[in-house]
PDB file of C-alpha atoms and ligand atoms in Angstrom:
ATOM      1  CA  UNK B   1      -6.151   7.315  15.621  1.00  0.00           C
ATOM      2  CA  UNK B   2      -9.738   5.885  14.775  1.00  0.00           C
ATOM      3  CA  UNK B   3     -12.564   6.988  16.931  1.00  0.00           C
ATOM      4  CA  UNK B   4     -13.368   4.701  19.992  1.00  0.00           C
ATOM      5  CA  UNK B   5     -16.403   2.352  19.954  1.00  0.00           C
ATOM      6  CA  UNK B   6     -18.431   0.803  22.661  1.00  0.00           C
ATOM      7  CA  UNK B   7     -15.719  -1.473  23.445  1.00  0.00           C
ATOM      8  CA  UNK B   8     -15.463  -2.466  27.117  1.00  0.00           C
ATOM      9  CA  UNK B   9     -12.244  -4.720  26.688  1.00  0.00           C
ATOM     10  CA  UNK B  10      -9.151  -2.400  26.605  1.00  0.00           C
ATOM     11  CA  UNK B  11      -6.556  -3.321  23.891  1.00  0.00           C
ATOM     12  CA  UNK B  12      -3.513  -5.043  25.039  1.00  0.00           C
ATOM     13  CA  UNK B  13      -0.170  -2.679  24.384  1.00  0.00           C
ATOM     14  CA  UNK B  14       2.697  -4.666  23.132  1.00  0.00           C
ATOM     15  CA  UNK B  15       4.905  -2.845  20.614  1.00  0.00           C
ATOM     16  CA  UNK B  16       5.119   0.957  20.352  1.00  0.00           C
ATOM     17  CA  UNK B  17       7.182   2.828  17.869  1.00  0.00           C
ATOM     18  CA  UNK B  18       8.205   6.467  17.744  1.00  0.00           C
ATOM     19  CA  UNK B  19       9.311   8.764  14.954  1.00  0.00           C
ATOM     20  CA  UNK B  20      10.791  11.467  17.153  1.00  0.00           C
ATOM     21  CA  UNK B  21      10.508  14.505  14.786  1.00  0.00           C
ATOM     22  CA  UNK B  22      11.113  18.337  15.646  1.00  0.00           C
ATOM     23  CA  UNK B  23      14.337  18.762  17.197  1.00  0.00           C
ATOM     24  CA  UNK B  24      15.607  21.015  14.657  1.00  0.00           C
ATOM     25  CA  UNK B  25      12.568  23.146  14.769  1.00  0.00           C
ATOM     26  CA  UNK B  26      12.592  22.988  18.610  1.00  0.00           C
ATOM     27  CA  UNK B  27      16.261  24.424  18.479  1.00  0.00           C
ATOM     28  CA  UNK B  28      15.297  27.188  16.109  1.00  0.00           C
ATOM     29  CA  UNK B  29      12.329  28.249  18.069  1.00  0.00           C
ATOM     30  CA  UNK B  30      14.707  28.669  21.282  1.00  0.00           C
ATOM     31  CA  UNK B  31      17.506  30.188  19.232  1.00  0.00           C
ATOM     32  CA  UNK B  32      19.824  27.417  19.790  1.00  0.00           C
ATOM     33  CA  UNK B  33      21.963  25.204  17.611  1.00  0.00           C
ATOM     34  CA  UNK B  34      20.499  22.378  16.024  1.00  0.00           C
ATOM     35  CA  UNK B  35      22.681  19.836  17.945  1.00  0.00           C
ATOM     36  CA  UNK B  36      21.137  21.415  21.333  1.00  0.00           C
ATOM     37  CA  UNK B  37      17.763  20.020  19.800  1.00  0.00           C
ATOM     38  CA  UNK B  38      19.060  16.745  19.398  1.00  0.00           C
ATOM     39  CA  UNK B  39      20.615  16.743  23.017  1.00  0.00           C
ATOM     40  CA  UNK B  40      17.342  17.608  24.271  1.00  0.00           C
ATOM     41  CA  UNK B  41      15.772  15.047  22.472  1.00  0.00           C
ATOM     42  CA  UNK B  42      17.802  12.236  24.032  1.00  0.00           C
ATOM     43  CA  UNK B  43      16.872  13.483  27.705  1.00  0.00           C
ATOM     44  CA  UNK B  44      13.252  12.885  26.596  1.00  0.00           C
ATOM     45  CA  UNK B  45      13.928   9.295  25.372  1.00  0.00           C
ATOM     46  CA  UNK B  46      15.148   8.710  29.000  1.00  0.00           C
ATOM     47  CA  UNK B  47      11.592   9.485  30.150  1.00  0.00           C
ATOM     48  CA  UNK B  48       9.591   7.846  27.479  1.00  0.00           C
ATOM     49  CA  UNK B  49      11.716   4.616  28.187  1.00  0.00           C
ATOM     50  CA  UNK B  50      10.628   4.932  32.101  1.00  0.00           C
ATOM     51  CA  UNK B  51       7.085   5.254  31.317  1.00  0.00           C
ATOM     52  CA  UNK B  52       6.995   2.411  29.016  1.00  0.00           C
ATOM     53  CA  UNK B  53       8.415   0.050  31.689  1.00  0.00           C
ATOM     54  CA  UNK B  54       5.725   1.469  34.074  1.00  0.00           C
ATOM     55  CA  UNK B  55       3.108   0.746  31.162  1.00  0.00           C
ATOM     56  CA  UNK B  56       4.512  -2.655  30.970  1.00  0.00           C
ATOM     57  CA  UNK B  57       4.996  -2.456  27.285  1.00  0.00           C
ATOM     58  CA  UNK B  58       6.776  -5.159  25.436  1.00  0.00           C
ATOM     59  CA  UNK B  59       8.962  -3.058  23.011  1.00  0.00           C
ATOM     60  CA  UNK B  60       9.777   0.400  22.111  1.00  0.00           C
ATOM     61  CA  UNK B  61      11.102   1.287  18.614  1.00  0.00           C
ATOM     62  CA  UNK B  62      12.538   4.526  18.007  1.00  0.00           C
ATOM     63  CA  UNK B  63      13.447   6.067  14.748  1.00  0.00           C
ATOM     64  CA  UNK B  64      16.942   7.783  15.609  1.00  0.00           C
ATOM     65  CA  UNK B  65      18.694   8.061  12.351  1.00  0.00           C
ATOM     66  CA  UNK B  66      16.890   7.441   8.809  1.00  0.00           C
ATOM     67  CA  UNK B  67      18.833   6.395   5.638  1.00  0.00           C
ATOM     68  CA  UNK B  68      17.992   9.609   4.321  1.00  0.00           C
ATOM     69  CA  UNK B  69      19.417  11.598   7.234  1.00  0.00           C
ATOM     70  CA  UNK B  70      22.808  10.922   5.476  1.00  0.00           C
ATOM     71  CA  UNK B  71      22.067  14.002   3.533  1.00  0.00           C
ATOM     72  CA  UNK B  72      21.960  16.386   6.272  1.00  0.00           C
ATOM     73  CA  UNK B  73      25.066  18.698   6.737  1.00  0.00           C
ATOM     74  CA  UNK B  74      28.413  16.781   8.231  1.00  0.00           C
ATOM     75  CA  UNK B  75      28.343  18.909  11.440  1.00  0.00           C
ATOM     76  CA  UNK B  76      24.875  17.752  12.122  1.00  0.00           C
ATOM     77  CA  UNK B  77      25.778  14.018  11.365  1.00  0.00           C
ATOM     78  CA  UNK B  78      28.640  14.322  13.793  1.00  0.00           C
ATOM     79  CA  UNK B  79      26.809  15.858  16.347  1.00  0.00           C
ATOM     80  CA  UNK B  80      24.192  13.157  16.345  1.00  0.00           C
ATOM     81  CA  UNK B  81      27.055  10.493  16.174  1.00  0.00           C
ATOM     82  CA  UNK B  82      28.544  12.128  19.313  1.00  0.00           C
ATOM     83  CA  UNK B  83      25.130  11.946  21.186  1.00  0.00           C
ATOM     84  CA  UNK B  84      24.922   8.431  20.224  1.00  0.00           C
ATOM     85  CA  UNK B  85      27.852   7.406  22.071  1.00  0.00           C
ATOM     86  CA  UNK B  86      27.649   9.762  25.007  1.00  0.00           C
ATOM     87  CA  UNK B  87      23.989   8.166  25.237  1.00  0.00           C
ATOM     88  CA  UNK B  88      25.329   4.746  25.403  1.00  0.00           C
ATOM     89  CA  UNK B  89      27.823   5.495  27.823  1.00  0.00           C
ATOM     90  CA  UNK B  90      25.734   7.524  30.034  1.00  0.00           C
ATOM     91  CA  UNK B  91      22.676   5.235  29.825  1.00  0.00           C
ATOM     92  CA  UNK B  92      23.473   1.496  29.640  1.00  0.00           C
ATOM     93  CA  UNK B  93      24.372   1.368  33.583  1.00  0.00           C
ATOM     94  CA  UNK B  94      20.857   2.444  34.264  1.00  0.00           C
ATOM     95  CA  UNK B  95      19.303   0.303  31.460  1.00  0.00           C
ATOM     96  CA  UNK B  96      20.992  -2.822  32.989  1.00  0.00           C
ATOM     97  CA  UNK B  97      19.516  -1.706  36.438  1.00  0.00           C
ATOM     98  CA  UNK B  98      15.976  -1.387  34.656  1.00  0.00           C
ATOM     99  CA  UNK B  99      16.465  -4.711  32.660  1.00  0.00           C
ATOM    100  CA  UNK B 100      16.181  -3.049  29.374  1.00  0.00           C
ATOM    101  CA  UNK B 101      17.401  -5.086  26.310  1.00  0.00           C
ATOM    102  CA  UNK B 102      18.816  -2.658  23.940  1.00  0.00           C
ATOM    103  CA  UNK B 103      19.177  -3.323  20.144  1.00  0.00           C
ATOM    104  CA  UNK B 104      20.277  -1.233  17.175  1.00  0.00           C
ATOM    105  CA  UNK B 105      18.974  -2.062  13.673  1.00  0.00           C
ATOM    106  CA  UNK B 106      19.542  -0.707  10.076  1.00  0.00           C
ATOM    107  CA  UNK B 107      22.666   0.080   8.188  1.00  0.00           C
ATOM    108  CA  UNK B 108      25.047   0.576  11.307  1.00  0.00           C
ATOM    109  CA  UNK B 109      28.018  -0.369   9.443  1.00  0.00           C
ATOM    110  CA  UNK B 110      27.729   3.168   7.849  1.00  0.00           C
ATOM    111  CA  UNK B 111      28.436   4.587  11.285  1.00  0.00           C
ATOM    112  CA  UNK B 112      32.250   3.489  11.661  1.00  0.00           C
ATOM    113  CA  UNK B 113      34.231   1.593  14.069  1.00  0.00           C
ATOM    114  CA  UNK B 114      33.852   3.922  17.180  1.00  0.00           C
ATOM    115  CA  UNK B 115      29.994   3.456  16.940  1.00  0.00           C
ATOM    116  CA  UNK B 116      30.011  -0.088  15.940  1.00  0.00           C
ATOM    117  CA  UNK B 117      32.090  -1.269  18.934  1.00  0.00           C
ATOM    118  CA  UNK B 118      29.860   0.913  21.282  1.00  0.00           C
ATOM    119  CA  UNK B 119      26.641  -0.763  20.016  1.00  0.00           C
ATOM    120  CA  UNK B 120      28.337  -4.173  20.364  1.00  0.00           C
ATOM    121  CA  UNK B 121      29.213  -3.271  24.196  1.00  0.00           C
ATOM    122  CA  UNK B 122      25.787  -1.839  24.833  1.00  0.00           C
ATOM    123  CA  UNK B 123      23.916  -5.076  23.121  1.00  0.00           C
ATOM    124  CA  UNK B 124      26.208  -7.458  24.872  1.00  0.00           C
ATOM    125  CA  UNK B 125      25.684  -5.718  28.214  1.00  0.00           C
ATOM    126  CA  UNK B 126      21.934  -5.578  28.177  1.00  0.00           C
ATOM    127  CA  UNK B 127      20.951  -9.100  27.443  1.00  0.00           C
ATOM    128  CA  UNK B 128      18.091 -10.284  29.756  1.00  0.00           C
ATOM    129  CA  UNK B 129      16.184 -13.635  30.033  1.00  0.00           C
ATOM    130  CA  UNK B 130      13.097 -11.644  30.841  1.00  0.00           C
ATOM    131  CA  UNK B 131      13.781  -7.798  29.841  1.00  0.00           C
ATOM    132  CA  UNK B 132      11.223  -5.333  31.534  1.00  0.00           C
ATOM    133  CA  UNK B 133      11.507  -3.685  27.868  1.00  0.00           C
ATOM    134  CA  UNK B 134      13.008  -4.192  24.511  1.00  0.00           C
ATOM    135  CA  UNK B 135      14.566  -0.962  23.461  1.00  0.00           C
ATOM    136  CA  UNK B 136      15.133  -0.879  19.461  1.00  0.00           C
ATOM    137  CA  UNK B 137      16.977   2.118  18.034  1.00  0.00           C
ATOM    138  CA  UNK B 138      16.831   2.308  14.394  1.00  0.00           C
ATOM    139  CA  UNK B 139      20.145   3.623  12.806  1.00  0.00           C
ATOM    140  CA  UNK B 140      20.636   4.062   9.111  1.00  0.00           C
ATOM    141  CA  UNK B 141      17.265   2.514   8.492  1.00  0.00           C
ATOM    142  CA  UNK B 142      14.926   2.904   5.741  1.00  0.00           C
ATOM    143  CA  UNK B 143      11.771   0.755   5.426  1.00  0.00           C
ATOM    144  CA  UNK B 144      12.190   0.389   1.477  1.00  0.00           C
ATOM    145  CA  UNK B 145      15.896  -0.533   1.752  1.00  0.00           C
ATOM    146  CA  UNK B 146      14.698  -3.185   4.419  1.00  0.00           C
ATOM    147  CA  UNK B 147      11.967  -4.575   2.009  1.00  0.00           C
ATOM    148  CA  UNK B 148      14.683  -4.713  -0.965  1.00  0.00           C
ATOM    149  CA  UNK B 149      17.059  -6.434   1.216  1.00  0.00           C
ATOM    150  CA  UNK B 150      14.723  -8.834   2.466  1.00  0.00           C
ATOM    151  CA  UNK B 151      13.547  -9.506  -1.459  1.00  0.00           C
ATOM    152  CA  UNK B 152      17.163 -10.134  -2.394  1.00  0.00           C
ATOM    153  CA  UNK B 153      18.126 -12.328   0.214  1.00  0.00           C
ATOM    154  CA  UNK B 154      15.128 -14.582   0.104  1.00  0.00           C
ATOM    155  CA  UNK B 155      15.619 -14.872  -3.722  1.00  0.00           C
ATOM    156  CA  UNK B 156      19.187 -15.643  -3.068  1.00  0.00           C
ATOM    157  CA  UNK B 157      18.363 -18.400  -0.734  1.00  0.00           C
ATOM    158  CA  UNK B 158      15.971 -19.709  -3.224  1.00  0.00           C
ATOM    159  CA  UNK B 159      18.439 -19.915  -5.843  1.00  0.00           C
ATOM    160  CA  UNK B 160      20.630 -21.585  -3.652  1.00  0.00           C
ATOM    161  CA  UNK B 161      18.016 -24.115  -2.801  1.00  0.00           C
ATOM    162  CA  UNK B 162      17.923 -23.098   1.015  1.00  0.00           C
ATOM    163  CA  UNK B 163      14.111 -21.497   0.632  1.00  0.00           C
ATOM    164  CA  UNK B 164      11.462 -23.178  -1.314  1.00  0.00           C
ATOM    165  CA  UNK B 165       8.694 -20.648  -2.871  1.00  0.00           C
ATOM    166  CA  UNK B 166       6.048 -22.533  -0.988  1.00  0.00           C
ATOM    167  CA  UNK B 167       7.567 -21.362   2.379  1.00  0.00           C
ATOM    168  CA  UNK B 168       7.910 -17.802   1.545  1.00  0.00           C
ATOM    169  CA  UNK B 169       5.329 -16.380   4.227  1.00  0.00           C
ATOM    170  CA  UNK B 170       4.978 -13.451   6.719  1.00  0.00           C
ATOM    171  CA  UNK B 171       7.258 -15.351   9.447  1.00  0.00           C
ATOM    172  CA  UNK B 172       9.823 -15.647   7.020  1.00  0.00           C
ATOM    173  CA  UNK B 173       9.590 -12.156   5.924  1.00  0.00           C
ATOM    174  CA  UNK B 174      10.238 -11.118   9.387  1.00  0.00           C
ATOM    175  CA  UNK B 175      13.219 -13.562   9.915  1.00  0.00           C
ATOM    176  CA  UNK B 176      15.068 -11.812   6.996  1.00  0.00           C
ATOM    177  CA  UNK B 177      14.187  -8.428   7.871  1.00  0.00           C
ATOM    178  CA  UNK B 178      16.360  -6.372  10.208  1.00  0.00           C
ATOM    179  CA  UNK B 179      13.444  -4.997  12.114  1.00  0.00           C
ATOM    180  CA  UNK B 180      13.219  -6.495  15.578  1.00  0.00           C
ATOM    181  CA  UNK B 181       9.418  -6.541  15.979  1.00  0.00           C
ATOM    182  CA  UNK B 182       7.180  -8.029  13.395  1.00  0.00           C
ATOM    183  CA  UNK B 183       4.194  -5.728  14.019  1.00  0.00           C
ATOM    184  CA  UNK B 184       3.721  -2.421  15.990  1.00  0.00           C
ATOM    185  CA  UNK B 185       0.668  -1.786  17.756  1.00  0.00           C
ATOM    186  CA  UNK B 186       1.000   1.931  18.298  1.00  0.00           C
ATOM    187  CA  UNK B 187       3.079   4.265  16.048  1.00  0.00           C
ATOM    188  CA  UNK B 188       3.602   7.807  17.462  1.00  0.00           C
ATOM    189  CA  UNK B 189       4.927  10.798  15.444  1.00  0.00           C
ATOM    190  CA  UNK B 190       5.590  14.240  17.121  1.00  0.00           C
ATOM    191  CA  UNK B 191       6.468  17.543  14.905  1.00  0.00           C
ATOM    192  CA  UNK B 192       3.212  18.104  13.391  1.00  0.00           C
ATOM    193  CA  UNK B 193       3.845  16.157   9.946  1.00  0.00           C
ATOM    194  CA  UNK B 194       1.486  13.344   9.272  1.00  0.00           C
ATOM    195  CA  UNK B 195       3.427  11.005   7.164  1.00  0.00           C
ATOM    196  CA  UNK B 196       5.540   7.856   7.785  1.00  0.00           C
ATOM    197  CA  UNK B 197       8.944   8.893   6.281  1.00  0.00           C
ATOM    198  CA  UNK B 198       9.994   5.369   5.246  1.00  0.00           C
ATOM    199  CA  UNK B 199       9.697   3.793   8.817  1.00  0.00           C
ATOM    200  CA  UNK B 200       8.710   0.386   9.474  1.00  0.00           C
ATOM    201  CA  UNK B 201       6.856   0.243   6.285  1.00  0.00           C
ATOM    202  CA  UNK B 202       5.796  -3.545   6.692  1.00  0.00           C
ATOM    203  CA  UNK B 203       5.318  -3.783  10.288  1.00  0.00           C
ATOM    204  CA  UNK B 204       2.648  -0.965  10.605  1.00  0.00           C
ATOM    205  CA  UNK B 205       0.092  -2.478   8.332  1.00  0.00           C
ATOM    206  CA  UNK B 206      -2.408  -2.465  11.303  1.00  0.00           C
ATOM    207  CA  UNK B 207      -0.765   0.031  13.625  1.00  0.00           C
ATOM    208  CA  UNK B 208      -3.034   2.784  15.391  1.00  0.00           C
ATOM    209  CA  UNK B 209      -1.290   6.243  14.497  1.00  0.00           C
ATOM    210  CA  UNK B 210      -0.941   9.110  16.702  1.00  0.00           C
ATOM    211  CA  UNK B 211       0.129  12.231  15.378  1.00  0.00           C
ATOM    212  CA  UNK B 212       1.072  14.934  17.567  1.00  0.00           C
ATOM    213  CA  UNK B 213       1.949  18.607  17.180  1.00  0.00           C
ATOM    214  CA  UNK B 214       4.674  18.796  19.960  1.00  0.00           C
ATOM    215  CA  UNK B 215       8.129  18.747  18.759  1.00  0.00           C
ATOM    216  CA  UNK B 216      10.035  15.591  20.318  1.00  0.00           C
ATOM    217  CA  UNK B 217      12.166  17.911  22.911  1.00  0.00           C
ATOM    218  CA  UNK B 218       8.604  19.191  24.157  1.00  0.00           C
ATOM    219  CA  UNK B 219       7.112  15.597  24.065  1.00  0.00           C
ATOM    220  CA  UNK B 220       6.077  14.874  27.813  1.00  0.00           C
ATOM    221  CA  UNK B 221       5.128  11.551  29.561  1.00  0.00           C
ATOM    222  CA  UNK B 222       1.874  12.993  29.913  1.00  0.00           C
ATOM    223  CA  UNK B 223       1.233  13.182  26.273  1.00  0.00           C
ATOM    224  CA  UNK B 224       2.500   9.797  25.948  1.00  0.00           C
ATOM    225  CA  UNK B 225       0.241   8.441  28.579  1.00  0.00           C
ATOM    226  CA  UNK B 226      -2.680  10.108  26.705  1.00  0.00           C
ATOM    227  CA  UNK B 227      -1.783   8.227  23.456  1.00  0.00           C
ATOM    228  CA  UNK B 228      -1.458   5.030  25.237  1.00  0.00           C
ATOM    229  CA  UNK B 229      -4.997   5.724  26.775  1.00  0.00           C
ATOM    230  CA  UNK B 230      -6.720   6.417  23.531  1.00  0.00           C
ATOM    231  CA  UNK B 231      -5.131   3.403  21.768  1.00  0.00           C
ATOM    232  CA  UNK B 232      -6.489   1.171  24.544  1.00  0.00           C
ATOM    233  CA  UNK B 233     -10.120   2.316  24.014  1.00  0.00           C
ATOM    234  CA  UNK B 234      -9.749   2.177  20.042  1.00  0.00           C
ATOM    235  CA  UNK B 235     -11.988  -0.443  18.377  1.00  0.00           C
ATOM    236  CA  UNK B 236      -8.960  -2.575  16.532  1.00  0.00           C
ATOM    237  CA  UNK B 237     -10.961  -4.886  13.772  1.00  0.00           C
ATOM    238  CA  UNK B 238      -8.074  -5.884  11.684  1.00  0.00           C
ATOM    239  CA  UNK B 239     -10.231  -5.793   8.650  1.00  0.00           C
ATOM    240  CA  UNK B 240     -12.816  -8.126  10.197  1.00  0.00           C
ATOM    241  CA  UNK B 241     -16.564  -7.724  11.336  1.00  0.00           C
ATOM    242  CA  UNK B 242     -16.672  -7.592  14.932  1.00  0.00           C
TER     243      UNK B 242
HETATM  244  C1  FPP W   1      14.393  14.506  14.160  1.00  0.00           C
HETATM  245  O1  FPP W   1      14.276  15.796  14.341  1.00  0.00           O
HETATM  246  C2  FPP W   1      15.250  13.672  14.820  1.00  0.00           C
HETATM  247  C3  FPP W   1      16.359  13.037  14.282  1.00  0.00           C
HETATM  248  C4  FPP W   1      16.736  13.027  12.871  1.00  0.00           C
HETATM  249  C5  FPP W   1      17.488  12.393  15.112  1.00  0.00           C
HETATM  250  C6  FPP W   1      16.939  12.017  16.273  1.00  0.00           C
HETATM  251  C7  FPP W   1      18.314  11.561  17.168  1.00  0.00           C
HETATM  252  C8  FPP W   1      18.549  11.609  18.304  1.00  0.00           C
HETATM  253  C9  FPP W   1      17.240  12.335  19.429  1.00  0.00           C
HETATM  254  C10 FPP W   1      19.793  11.315  18.998  1.00  0.00           C
HETATM  255  C11 FPP W   1      20.022   9.784  18.957  1.00  0.00           C
HETATM  256  C12 FPP W   1      18.963   8.950  19.954  1.00  0.00           C
HETATM  257  C13 FPP W   1      19.124   7.879  20.520  1.00  0.00           C
HETATM  258  C14 FPP W   1      18.208   7.380  21.301  1.00  0.00           C
HETATM  259  C15 FPP W   1      20.743   7.355  20.670  1.00  0.00           C
HETATM  260  P1  FPP W   1      14.700  16.645  12.943  1.00  0.00           P
HETATM  261  O2  FPP W   1      16.001  17.159  13.284  1.00  0.00           O
HETATM  262  O3  FPP W   1      14.191  16.255  12.088  1.00  0.00           O
HETATM  263  O4  FPP W   1      13.681  17.774  13.386  1.00  0.00           O
HETATM  264  P2  FPP W   1      13.068  18.972  12.235  1.00  0.00           P
HETATM  265  O5  FPP W   1      12.408  18.268  11.395  1.00  0.00           O
HETATM  266  O6  FPP W   1      12.250  19.918  13.190  1.00  0.00           O
HETATM  267  O7  FPP W   1      14.271  19.467  11.767  1.00  0.00           O
END
């Protein structure tokens, strides 16, 4: 993240996104099966959701499964699918109590009927007029794929006469994108690598980015609060002279 300047007014934190990396390496470090790393990873999500509500964050967007993750071994993919189902079964009642609105985005059709019907149940059960937090989960998502699909679908609608070229602007792109948030204030990546890995390419244009060495299953509420405190103090200029 950029160095803080003499900035007396703290930045407002609306939209946070997290690349939860390091489950596999955490499992290896602890001589466990990779699925145990993902299992522990889900338990950390619960703590981070709680803290996001405490911090009055508007939305938390998590990278649970990328388009490229389909290239992993079938056993691992099946373990993640089972975890998604059990996380929905176990967590939805608590999310309802907390007024957390759950949304899944990406190519979820690839996950099959069991998960699609769970997703429908989770989304329809967690609709709130004033949610305490919007929790968005990327499943089968890739930033490049989303941009491609936006370009294709806008072009189709231009050809059909539904959209005129003059009306193509940022707001229209956001409407055609599957990503629920139009911009991200703070992006956190755990696991030690300093890259974006095809996550929210369009939406992170002016995000503050926090790269952390901790593996996701070791990520803690305290580290999360530290990222948020750093973010609040940073001078965000959006390319302007302030
Ligand atoms: C990255 O660690 C993690 C994933 C690709 C999967 C994350 C999925 C979950 C935590 C389960 C689903 C979550 C929800 C919220 C329903 P990695 O395996 O790439 O770690 P490595 O880089 O150390 O191998």
